[in-house]
Coordinates of C-alpha atoms and ligand atoms in Angstrom, one line a residue:
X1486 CA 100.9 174.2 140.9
X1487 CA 103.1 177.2 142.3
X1488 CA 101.4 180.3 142.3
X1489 CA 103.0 183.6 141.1
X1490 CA 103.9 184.9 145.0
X1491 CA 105.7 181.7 145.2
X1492 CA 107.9 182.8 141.7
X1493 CA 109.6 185.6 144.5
X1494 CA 110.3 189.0 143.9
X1495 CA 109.5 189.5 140.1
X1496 CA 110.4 193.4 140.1
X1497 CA 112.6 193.6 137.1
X1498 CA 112.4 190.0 135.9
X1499 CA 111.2 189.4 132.4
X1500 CA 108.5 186.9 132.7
X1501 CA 106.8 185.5 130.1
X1502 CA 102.7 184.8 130.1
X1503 CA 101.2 182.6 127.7
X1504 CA 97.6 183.9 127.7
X1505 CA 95.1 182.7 125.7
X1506 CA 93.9 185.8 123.3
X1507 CA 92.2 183.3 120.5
X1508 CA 89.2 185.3 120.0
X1509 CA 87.0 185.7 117.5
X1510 CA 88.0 188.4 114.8
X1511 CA 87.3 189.3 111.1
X1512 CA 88.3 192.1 109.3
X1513 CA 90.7 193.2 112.5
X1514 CA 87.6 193.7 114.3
X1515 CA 87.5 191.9 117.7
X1516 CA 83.9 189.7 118.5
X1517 CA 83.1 188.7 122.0
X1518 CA 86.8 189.8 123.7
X1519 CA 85.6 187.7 126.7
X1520 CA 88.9 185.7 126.7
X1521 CA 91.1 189.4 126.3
X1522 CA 88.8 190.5 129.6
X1523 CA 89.8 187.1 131.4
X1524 CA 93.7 187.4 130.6
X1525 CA 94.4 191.0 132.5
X1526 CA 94.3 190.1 136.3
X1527 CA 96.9 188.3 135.7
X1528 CA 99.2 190.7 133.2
X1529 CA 98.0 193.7 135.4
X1530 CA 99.3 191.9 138.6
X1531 CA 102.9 190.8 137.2
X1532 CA 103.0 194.5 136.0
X1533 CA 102.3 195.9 139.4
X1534 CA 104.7 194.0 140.5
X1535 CA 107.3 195.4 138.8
X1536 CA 107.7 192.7 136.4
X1537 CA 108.6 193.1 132.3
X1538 CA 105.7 191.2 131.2
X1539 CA 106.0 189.2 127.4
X1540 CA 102.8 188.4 126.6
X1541 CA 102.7 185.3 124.3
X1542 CA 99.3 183.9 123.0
X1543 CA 97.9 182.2 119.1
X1544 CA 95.1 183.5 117.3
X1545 CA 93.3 181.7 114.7
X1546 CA 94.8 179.0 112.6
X1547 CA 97.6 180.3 110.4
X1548 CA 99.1 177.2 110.0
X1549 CA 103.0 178.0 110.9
X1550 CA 103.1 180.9 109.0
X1551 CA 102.8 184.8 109.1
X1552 CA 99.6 185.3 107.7
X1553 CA 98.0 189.6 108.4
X1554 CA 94.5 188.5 108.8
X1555 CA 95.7 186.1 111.5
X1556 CA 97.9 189.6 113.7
X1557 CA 97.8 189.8 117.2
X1558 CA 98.1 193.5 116.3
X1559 CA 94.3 194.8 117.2
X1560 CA 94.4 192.5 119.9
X1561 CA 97.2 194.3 121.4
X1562 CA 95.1 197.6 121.1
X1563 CA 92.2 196.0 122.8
X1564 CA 94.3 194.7 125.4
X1565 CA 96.1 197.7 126.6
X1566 CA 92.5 199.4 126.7
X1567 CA 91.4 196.7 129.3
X1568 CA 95.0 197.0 131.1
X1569 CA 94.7 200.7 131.3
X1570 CA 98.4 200.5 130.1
X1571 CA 100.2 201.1 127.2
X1572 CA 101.0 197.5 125.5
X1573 CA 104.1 196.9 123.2
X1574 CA 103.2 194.9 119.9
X1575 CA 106.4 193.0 118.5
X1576 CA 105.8 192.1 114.9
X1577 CA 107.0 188.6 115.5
X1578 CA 107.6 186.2 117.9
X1579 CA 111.2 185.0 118.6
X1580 CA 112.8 187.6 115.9
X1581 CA 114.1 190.7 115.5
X1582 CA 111.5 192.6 116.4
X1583 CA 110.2 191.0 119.2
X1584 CA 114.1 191.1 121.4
X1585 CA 114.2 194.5 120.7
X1586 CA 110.7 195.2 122.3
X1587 CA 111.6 193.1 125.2
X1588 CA 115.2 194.6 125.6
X1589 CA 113.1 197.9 125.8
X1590 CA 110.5 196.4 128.6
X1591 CA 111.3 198.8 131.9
X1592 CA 109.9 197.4 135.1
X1593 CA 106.1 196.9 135.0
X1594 CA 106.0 197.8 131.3
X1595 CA 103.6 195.1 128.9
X1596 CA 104.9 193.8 125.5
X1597 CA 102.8 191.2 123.4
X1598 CA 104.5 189.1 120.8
X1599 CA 102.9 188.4 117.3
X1600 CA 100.8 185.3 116.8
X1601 CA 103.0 182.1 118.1
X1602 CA 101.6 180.0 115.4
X1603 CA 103.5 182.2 112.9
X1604 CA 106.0 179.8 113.7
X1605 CA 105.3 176.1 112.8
X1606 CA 107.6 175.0 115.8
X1607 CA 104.6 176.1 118.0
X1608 CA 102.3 173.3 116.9
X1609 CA 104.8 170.9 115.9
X1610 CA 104.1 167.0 116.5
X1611 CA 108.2 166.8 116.1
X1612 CA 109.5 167.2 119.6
X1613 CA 112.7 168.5 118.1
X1614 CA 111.0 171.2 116.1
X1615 CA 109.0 172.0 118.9
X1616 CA 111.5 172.1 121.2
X1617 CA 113.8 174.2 118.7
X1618 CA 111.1 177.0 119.3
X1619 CA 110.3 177.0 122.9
X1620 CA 114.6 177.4 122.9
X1621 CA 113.9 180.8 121.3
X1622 CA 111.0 181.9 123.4
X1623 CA 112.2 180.7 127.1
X1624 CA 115.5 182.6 125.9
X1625 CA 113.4 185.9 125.7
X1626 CA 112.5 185.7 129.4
X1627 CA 113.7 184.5 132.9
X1628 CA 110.1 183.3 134.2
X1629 CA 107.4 181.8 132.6
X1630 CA 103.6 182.1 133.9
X1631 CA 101.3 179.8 132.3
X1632 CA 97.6 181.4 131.7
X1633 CA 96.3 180.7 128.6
X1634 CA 93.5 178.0 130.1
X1635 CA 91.9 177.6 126.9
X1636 CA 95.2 176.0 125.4
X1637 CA 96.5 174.0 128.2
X1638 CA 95.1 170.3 126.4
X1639 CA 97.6 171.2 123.3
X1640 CA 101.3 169.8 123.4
X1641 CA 102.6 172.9 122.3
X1642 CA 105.8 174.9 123.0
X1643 CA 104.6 178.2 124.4
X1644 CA 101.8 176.0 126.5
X1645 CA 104.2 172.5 127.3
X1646 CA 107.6 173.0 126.8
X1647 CA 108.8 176.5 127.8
X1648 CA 107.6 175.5 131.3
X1649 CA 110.0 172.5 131.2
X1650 CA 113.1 175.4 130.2
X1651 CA 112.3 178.0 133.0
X1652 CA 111.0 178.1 136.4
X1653 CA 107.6 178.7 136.7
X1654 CA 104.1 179.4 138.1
X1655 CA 100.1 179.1 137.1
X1656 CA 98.5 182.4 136.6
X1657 CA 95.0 183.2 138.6
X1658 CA 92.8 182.1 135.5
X1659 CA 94.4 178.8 135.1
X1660 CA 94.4 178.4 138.5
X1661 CA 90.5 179.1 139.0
X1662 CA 89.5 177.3 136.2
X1663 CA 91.4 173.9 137.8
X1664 CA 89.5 175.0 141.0
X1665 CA 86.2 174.8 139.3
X1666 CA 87.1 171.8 137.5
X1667 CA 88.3 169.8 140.4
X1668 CA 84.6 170.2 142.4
X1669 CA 82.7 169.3 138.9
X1670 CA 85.0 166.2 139.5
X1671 CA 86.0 165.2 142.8
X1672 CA 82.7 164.4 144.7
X1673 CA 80.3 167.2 143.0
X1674 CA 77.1 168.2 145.2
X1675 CA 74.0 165.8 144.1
X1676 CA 72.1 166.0 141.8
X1677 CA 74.5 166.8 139.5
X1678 CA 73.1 167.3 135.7
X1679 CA 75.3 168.2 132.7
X1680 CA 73.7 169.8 129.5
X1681 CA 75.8 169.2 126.4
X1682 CA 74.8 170.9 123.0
X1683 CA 76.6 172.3 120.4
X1684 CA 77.1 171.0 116.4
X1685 CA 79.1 168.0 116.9
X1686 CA 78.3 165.0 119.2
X1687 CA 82.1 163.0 117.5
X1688 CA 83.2 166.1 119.7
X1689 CA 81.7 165.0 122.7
X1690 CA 81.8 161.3 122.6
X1691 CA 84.9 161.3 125.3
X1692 CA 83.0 163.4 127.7
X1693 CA 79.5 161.9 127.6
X1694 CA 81.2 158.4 127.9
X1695 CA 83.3 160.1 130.9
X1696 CA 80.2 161.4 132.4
X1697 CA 77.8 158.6 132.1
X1698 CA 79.3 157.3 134.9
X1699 CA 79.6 160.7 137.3
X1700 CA 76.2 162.5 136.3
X1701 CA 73.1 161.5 137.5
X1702 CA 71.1 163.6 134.7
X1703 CA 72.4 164.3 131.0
X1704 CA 70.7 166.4 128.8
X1705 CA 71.3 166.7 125.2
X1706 CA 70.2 169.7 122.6
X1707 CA 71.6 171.3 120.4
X1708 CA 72.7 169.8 117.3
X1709 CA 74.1 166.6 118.4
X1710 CA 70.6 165.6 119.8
X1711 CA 69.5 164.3 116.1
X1712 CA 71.9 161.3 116.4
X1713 CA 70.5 160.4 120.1
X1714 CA 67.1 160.5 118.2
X1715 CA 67.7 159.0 115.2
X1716 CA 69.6 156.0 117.2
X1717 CA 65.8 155.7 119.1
X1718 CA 64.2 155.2 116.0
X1719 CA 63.1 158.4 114.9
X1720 CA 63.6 160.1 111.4
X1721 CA 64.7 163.5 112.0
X1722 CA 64.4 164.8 108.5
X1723 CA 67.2 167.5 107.2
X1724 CA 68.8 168.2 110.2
X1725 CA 72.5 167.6 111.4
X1726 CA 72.9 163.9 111.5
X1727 CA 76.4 161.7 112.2
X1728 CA 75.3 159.0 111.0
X1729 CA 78.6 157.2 111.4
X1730 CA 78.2 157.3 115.5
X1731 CA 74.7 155.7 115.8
X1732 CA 76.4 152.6 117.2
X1733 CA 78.3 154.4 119.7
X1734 CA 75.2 156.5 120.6
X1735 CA 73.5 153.2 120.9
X1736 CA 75.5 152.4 123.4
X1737 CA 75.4 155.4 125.0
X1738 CA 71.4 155.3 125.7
X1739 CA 72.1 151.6 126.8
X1740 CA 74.8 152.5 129.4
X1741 CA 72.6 155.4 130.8
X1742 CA 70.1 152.9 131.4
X1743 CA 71.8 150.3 132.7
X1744 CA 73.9 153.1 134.8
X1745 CA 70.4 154.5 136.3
X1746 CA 71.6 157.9 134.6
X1747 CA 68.7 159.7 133.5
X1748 CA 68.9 160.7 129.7
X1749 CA 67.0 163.4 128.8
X1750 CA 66.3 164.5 124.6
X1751 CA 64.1 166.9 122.9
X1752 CA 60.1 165.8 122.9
X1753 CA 60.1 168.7 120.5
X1754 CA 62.0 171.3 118.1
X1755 CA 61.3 174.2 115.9
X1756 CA 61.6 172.8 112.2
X1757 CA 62.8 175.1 109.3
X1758 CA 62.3 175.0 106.0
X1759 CA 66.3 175.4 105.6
X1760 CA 69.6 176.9 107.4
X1761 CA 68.9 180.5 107.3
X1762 CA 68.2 183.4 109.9
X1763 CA 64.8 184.3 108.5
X1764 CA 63.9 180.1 107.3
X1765 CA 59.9 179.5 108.2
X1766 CA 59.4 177.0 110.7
X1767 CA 57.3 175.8 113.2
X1768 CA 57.2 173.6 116.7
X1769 CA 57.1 169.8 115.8
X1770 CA 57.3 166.6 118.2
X1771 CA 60.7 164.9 117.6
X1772 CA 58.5 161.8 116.7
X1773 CA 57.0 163.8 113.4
X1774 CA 60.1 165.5 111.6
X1775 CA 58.9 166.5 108.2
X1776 CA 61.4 164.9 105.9
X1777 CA 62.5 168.2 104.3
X1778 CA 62.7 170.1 107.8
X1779 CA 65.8 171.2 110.0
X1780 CA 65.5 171.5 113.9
X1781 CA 67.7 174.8 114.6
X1782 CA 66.2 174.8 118.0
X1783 CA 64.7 172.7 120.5
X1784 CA 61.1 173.7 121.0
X1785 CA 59.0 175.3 124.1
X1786 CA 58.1 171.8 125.4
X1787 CA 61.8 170.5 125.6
X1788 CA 63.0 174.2 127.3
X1789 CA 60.2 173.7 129.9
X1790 CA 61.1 170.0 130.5
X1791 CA 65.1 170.9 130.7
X1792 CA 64.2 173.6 133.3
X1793 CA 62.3 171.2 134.9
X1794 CA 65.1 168.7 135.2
X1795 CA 67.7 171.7 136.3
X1796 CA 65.6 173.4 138.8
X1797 CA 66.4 171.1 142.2
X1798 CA 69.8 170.1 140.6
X1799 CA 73.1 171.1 143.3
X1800 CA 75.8 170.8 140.5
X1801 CA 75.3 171.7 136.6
X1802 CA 78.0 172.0 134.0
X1803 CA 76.3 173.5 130.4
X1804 CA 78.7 172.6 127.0
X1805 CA 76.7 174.2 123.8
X1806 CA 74.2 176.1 122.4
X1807 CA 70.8 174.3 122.5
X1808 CA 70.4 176.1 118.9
X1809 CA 71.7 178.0 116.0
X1810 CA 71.8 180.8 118.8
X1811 CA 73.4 182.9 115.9
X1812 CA 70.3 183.5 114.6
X1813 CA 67.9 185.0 116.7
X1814 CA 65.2 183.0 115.0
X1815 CA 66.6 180.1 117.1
X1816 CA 68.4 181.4 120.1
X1817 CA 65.2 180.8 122.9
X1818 CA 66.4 177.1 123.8
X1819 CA 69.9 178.2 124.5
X1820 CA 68.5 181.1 126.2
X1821 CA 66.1 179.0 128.2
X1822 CA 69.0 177.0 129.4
X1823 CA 71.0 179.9 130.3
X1824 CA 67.7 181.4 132.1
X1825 CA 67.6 177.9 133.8
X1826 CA 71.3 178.2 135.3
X1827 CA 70.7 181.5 136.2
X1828 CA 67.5 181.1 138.4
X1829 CA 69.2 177.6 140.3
X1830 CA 70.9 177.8 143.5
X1831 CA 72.8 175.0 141.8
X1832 CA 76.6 175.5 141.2
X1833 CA 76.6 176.3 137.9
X1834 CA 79.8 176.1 135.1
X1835 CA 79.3 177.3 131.9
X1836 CA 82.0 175.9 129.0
X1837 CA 82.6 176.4 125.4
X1838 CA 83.4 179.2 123.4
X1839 CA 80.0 179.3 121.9
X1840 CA 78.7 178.5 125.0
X1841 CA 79.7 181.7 126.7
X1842 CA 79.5 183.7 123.2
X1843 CA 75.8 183.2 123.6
X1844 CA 75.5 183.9 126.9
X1845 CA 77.0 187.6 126.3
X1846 CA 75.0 187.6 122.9
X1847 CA 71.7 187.3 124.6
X1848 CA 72.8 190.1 126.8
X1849 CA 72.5 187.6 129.8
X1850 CA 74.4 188.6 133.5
X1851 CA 77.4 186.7 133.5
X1852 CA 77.5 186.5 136.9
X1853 CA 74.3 184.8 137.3
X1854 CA 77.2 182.0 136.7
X1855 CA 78.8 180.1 139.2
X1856 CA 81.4 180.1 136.5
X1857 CA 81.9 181.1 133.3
X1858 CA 84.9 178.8 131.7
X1859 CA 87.3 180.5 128.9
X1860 CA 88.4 177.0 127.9
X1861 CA 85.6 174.5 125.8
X1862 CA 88.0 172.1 124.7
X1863 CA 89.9 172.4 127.6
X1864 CA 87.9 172.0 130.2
X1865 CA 86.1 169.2 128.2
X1866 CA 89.2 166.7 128.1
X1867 CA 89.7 167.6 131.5
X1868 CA 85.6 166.2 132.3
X1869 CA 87.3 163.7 130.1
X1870 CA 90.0 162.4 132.7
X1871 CA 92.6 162.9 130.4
X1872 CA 96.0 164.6 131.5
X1873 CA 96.4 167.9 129.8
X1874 CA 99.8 168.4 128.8
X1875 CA 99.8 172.3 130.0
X1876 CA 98.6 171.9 133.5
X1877 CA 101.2 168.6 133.4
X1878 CA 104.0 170.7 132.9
X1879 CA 103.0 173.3 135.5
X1880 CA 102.6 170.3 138.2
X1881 CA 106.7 170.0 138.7
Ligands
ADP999 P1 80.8 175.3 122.3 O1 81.8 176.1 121.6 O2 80.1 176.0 123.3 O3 81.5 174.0 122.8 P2 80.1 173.9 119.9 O4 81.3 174.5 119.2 O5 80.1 172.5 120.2 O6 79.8 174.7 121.3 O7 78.8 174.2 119.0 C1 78.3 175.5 118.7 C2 77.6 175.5 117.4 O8 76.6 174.5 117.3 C3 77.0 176.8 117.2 O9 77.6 177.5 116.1 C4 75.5 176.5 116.8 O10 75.0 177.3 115.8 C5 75.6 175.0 116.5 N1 74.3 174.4 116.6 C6 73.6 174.2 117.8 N2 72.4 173.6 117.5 C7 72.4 173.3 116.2 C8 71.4 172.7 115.3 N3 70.3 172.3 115.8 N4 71.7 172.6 114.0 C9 72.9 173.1 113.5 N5 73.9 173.7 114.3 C10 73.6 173.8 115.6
MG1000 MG1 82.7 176.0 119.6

């Protein structure tokens, strides 16, 4: 992947930076703005460059049309704060609005377009409609710098095919996150563990069976934990259950054995009486689940046991909460984890938006973190082995 000193001399040139902005945001009040804070290096050094940086970026899902609750607009706000420059809001994308606020650009001046998926080209499966809009967006710039890391596994036209319409480079995030990425993946310092969490184990399935053959310890909390339990045998009462992926969890415990991987679960949780912050509950062994109980956390045994299995680990890679960590009720096993990375020497990668939500949430130093990815799905299908159609088209 080029880098943005090998683009040239950028002074005047308008270039266009797909950055990934998707944060979380209700009632035009921005959440965790961890992914705004990741995106300025980049803008700030095109800028002082001289360049007429286009910001391009999605928010949300607004399904390919202009929807106000779904506006870049107090991103753009936000964003200039961080910048400590003044940042040009174009009220949509390839329109009217936003060629007039690039033909305004001076050198080193910022502009950011309205929400790409506004436009139902962005997301399209049709190569021709797709293609139709990254027309329209290449033709507002000269230079394209792809930076959005959190959107490079989507086949979409601000993230896949500008790149193929105009010369191009990999901004600084993109290109750290690969870095990271390629040591969790080409011959990673051993013992290598990976904690996955989160709602969702259909999610994961890609990555644990990726992993099962790179790790040498896999822990699992979190949610997804239930079906790993309830595929050993073990009634786990009221709490999230797929039960349509026992078979391929199955398997999953078999390969691990076979594989010599070792395959770590909850020996115990904290049971609630139902989903709720303030829900009664108490520390049971996973092998005695009251049938009308939730686990929302795994309990002080299991945090002590992960630790345990992190502490003289030289690689670990952490995907989801261990908990509902939205409730502080239930955010000590994801905190214990986090607690876990921190105090290891290990090289340590955080991923997931909740992931790294939480970590900010529980007021934790980020840079206790080897790494702290802005990309969950990303850099999961990248774990994966699969080829990710934005870092593809940045290759050539
Ligand atoms: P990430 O974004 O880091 O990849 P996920 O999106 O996979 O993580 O999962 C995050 C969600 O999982 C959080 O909203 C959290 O509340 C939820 N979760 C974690 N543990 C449980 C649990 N035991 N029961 C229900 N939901 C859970
Ligand atoms: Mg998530």
């Amino acid at each position: 992947m080029r880098t943005i000193d090998e683009l040239g001399d950028v002074r005047g040139k308008r270039v266009l930076v797909r950055s990934d902005l998707n944060v979380p945001l209700a009632d035009g009040v921005i959440g965790d703005d961890g992914r705004i804070r990741a995106s300025v290096p980049t803008i700030n050094e095109l800028a002082e460059k001289g360049a007429r940086v286009i910001v391009c970026a999605h928010l949300g899902r607004p399904n390919g049309k202009p929807q106000p609750e779904f506006s870049l607009k107090p991103v753009a706000a936000r964003l200039g704060e961080l910048l400590g420059r003044e940042v040009r809001f174009a009220d949509d994308t390839v329109g009217d609005s936003a060629k007039a606020t690039v033909d305004a650009l001076a050198d080193g001046e910022v502009a950011l377009l309205e929400n790409l998926r506004f436009n139902a080209g962005e997301t399209s499966k049709d190569d021709a409609e797709r293609g139709a809009f990254a027309d329209a967006l290449a033709g507002l710039a000269e230079l394209y710098v792809g930076d959005g890391f959190g959107a490079v596994h989507r086949k979409h036209a601000s993230v896949y095919d500008v790149p193929q319409r105009l010369p191009h480079a990999a901004g600084g995030l993109v290109a750290a996150e690969v870095e990271v990425l390629k040591q969790l993946t080409e011959d990673p310092k051993r013992p290598y563990a990976v904690v996955l969490g989160g709602a969702k184990v259909s999610d994961k399935l890609g990555v644990i069976a990726n992993l099962l053959g790179k790790v040498d310890r896999l822990l699992i909390g979190g949610g997804m934990a239930y079906t790993f339990l309830k595929a050993q045998g073990h009634e786990v009462g009221n709490s999230l259950l797929q039960d349509d992926q026992l078979d391929q969890v199955s398997g999953f415990l078999k390969e691990a054995e076979e594989r010599g991987v070792e395959l770590v679960l909850p020996v115990d949780v904290l049971a609630a009486t139902g989903f709720a912050a303030d829900a009664p509950h108490e520390v049971v062994d996973t092998t005695a689940i009251p049938a009308d109980r939730e686990g929302l956390d795994i309990g002080p045994r299991t945090r002590e046991l992960f630790a345990s299995k992190l502490a003289d680990a030289a690689t670990v890679f952490w995907n989801g909460p261990m908990g509902v960590f939205e409730f502080d009720a239930f955010s000590g096993g994801t905190r214990a984890v986090a607690e876990a990375l921190i105090a290891s020497d290990a090289f340590t990668v955080v991923g997931g938006g909740d992931s790294a939500a939480a970590v900010r949430k529980l007021g934790l130093p980020e840079d206790g973190f080897s790494h702290i990815s802005t990309g969950g799905g990303a850099s999961l299908e990248y774990l994966e082995g699969k080829s990710l159609p934005g870092l593809a088209a940045l290759e050539d």
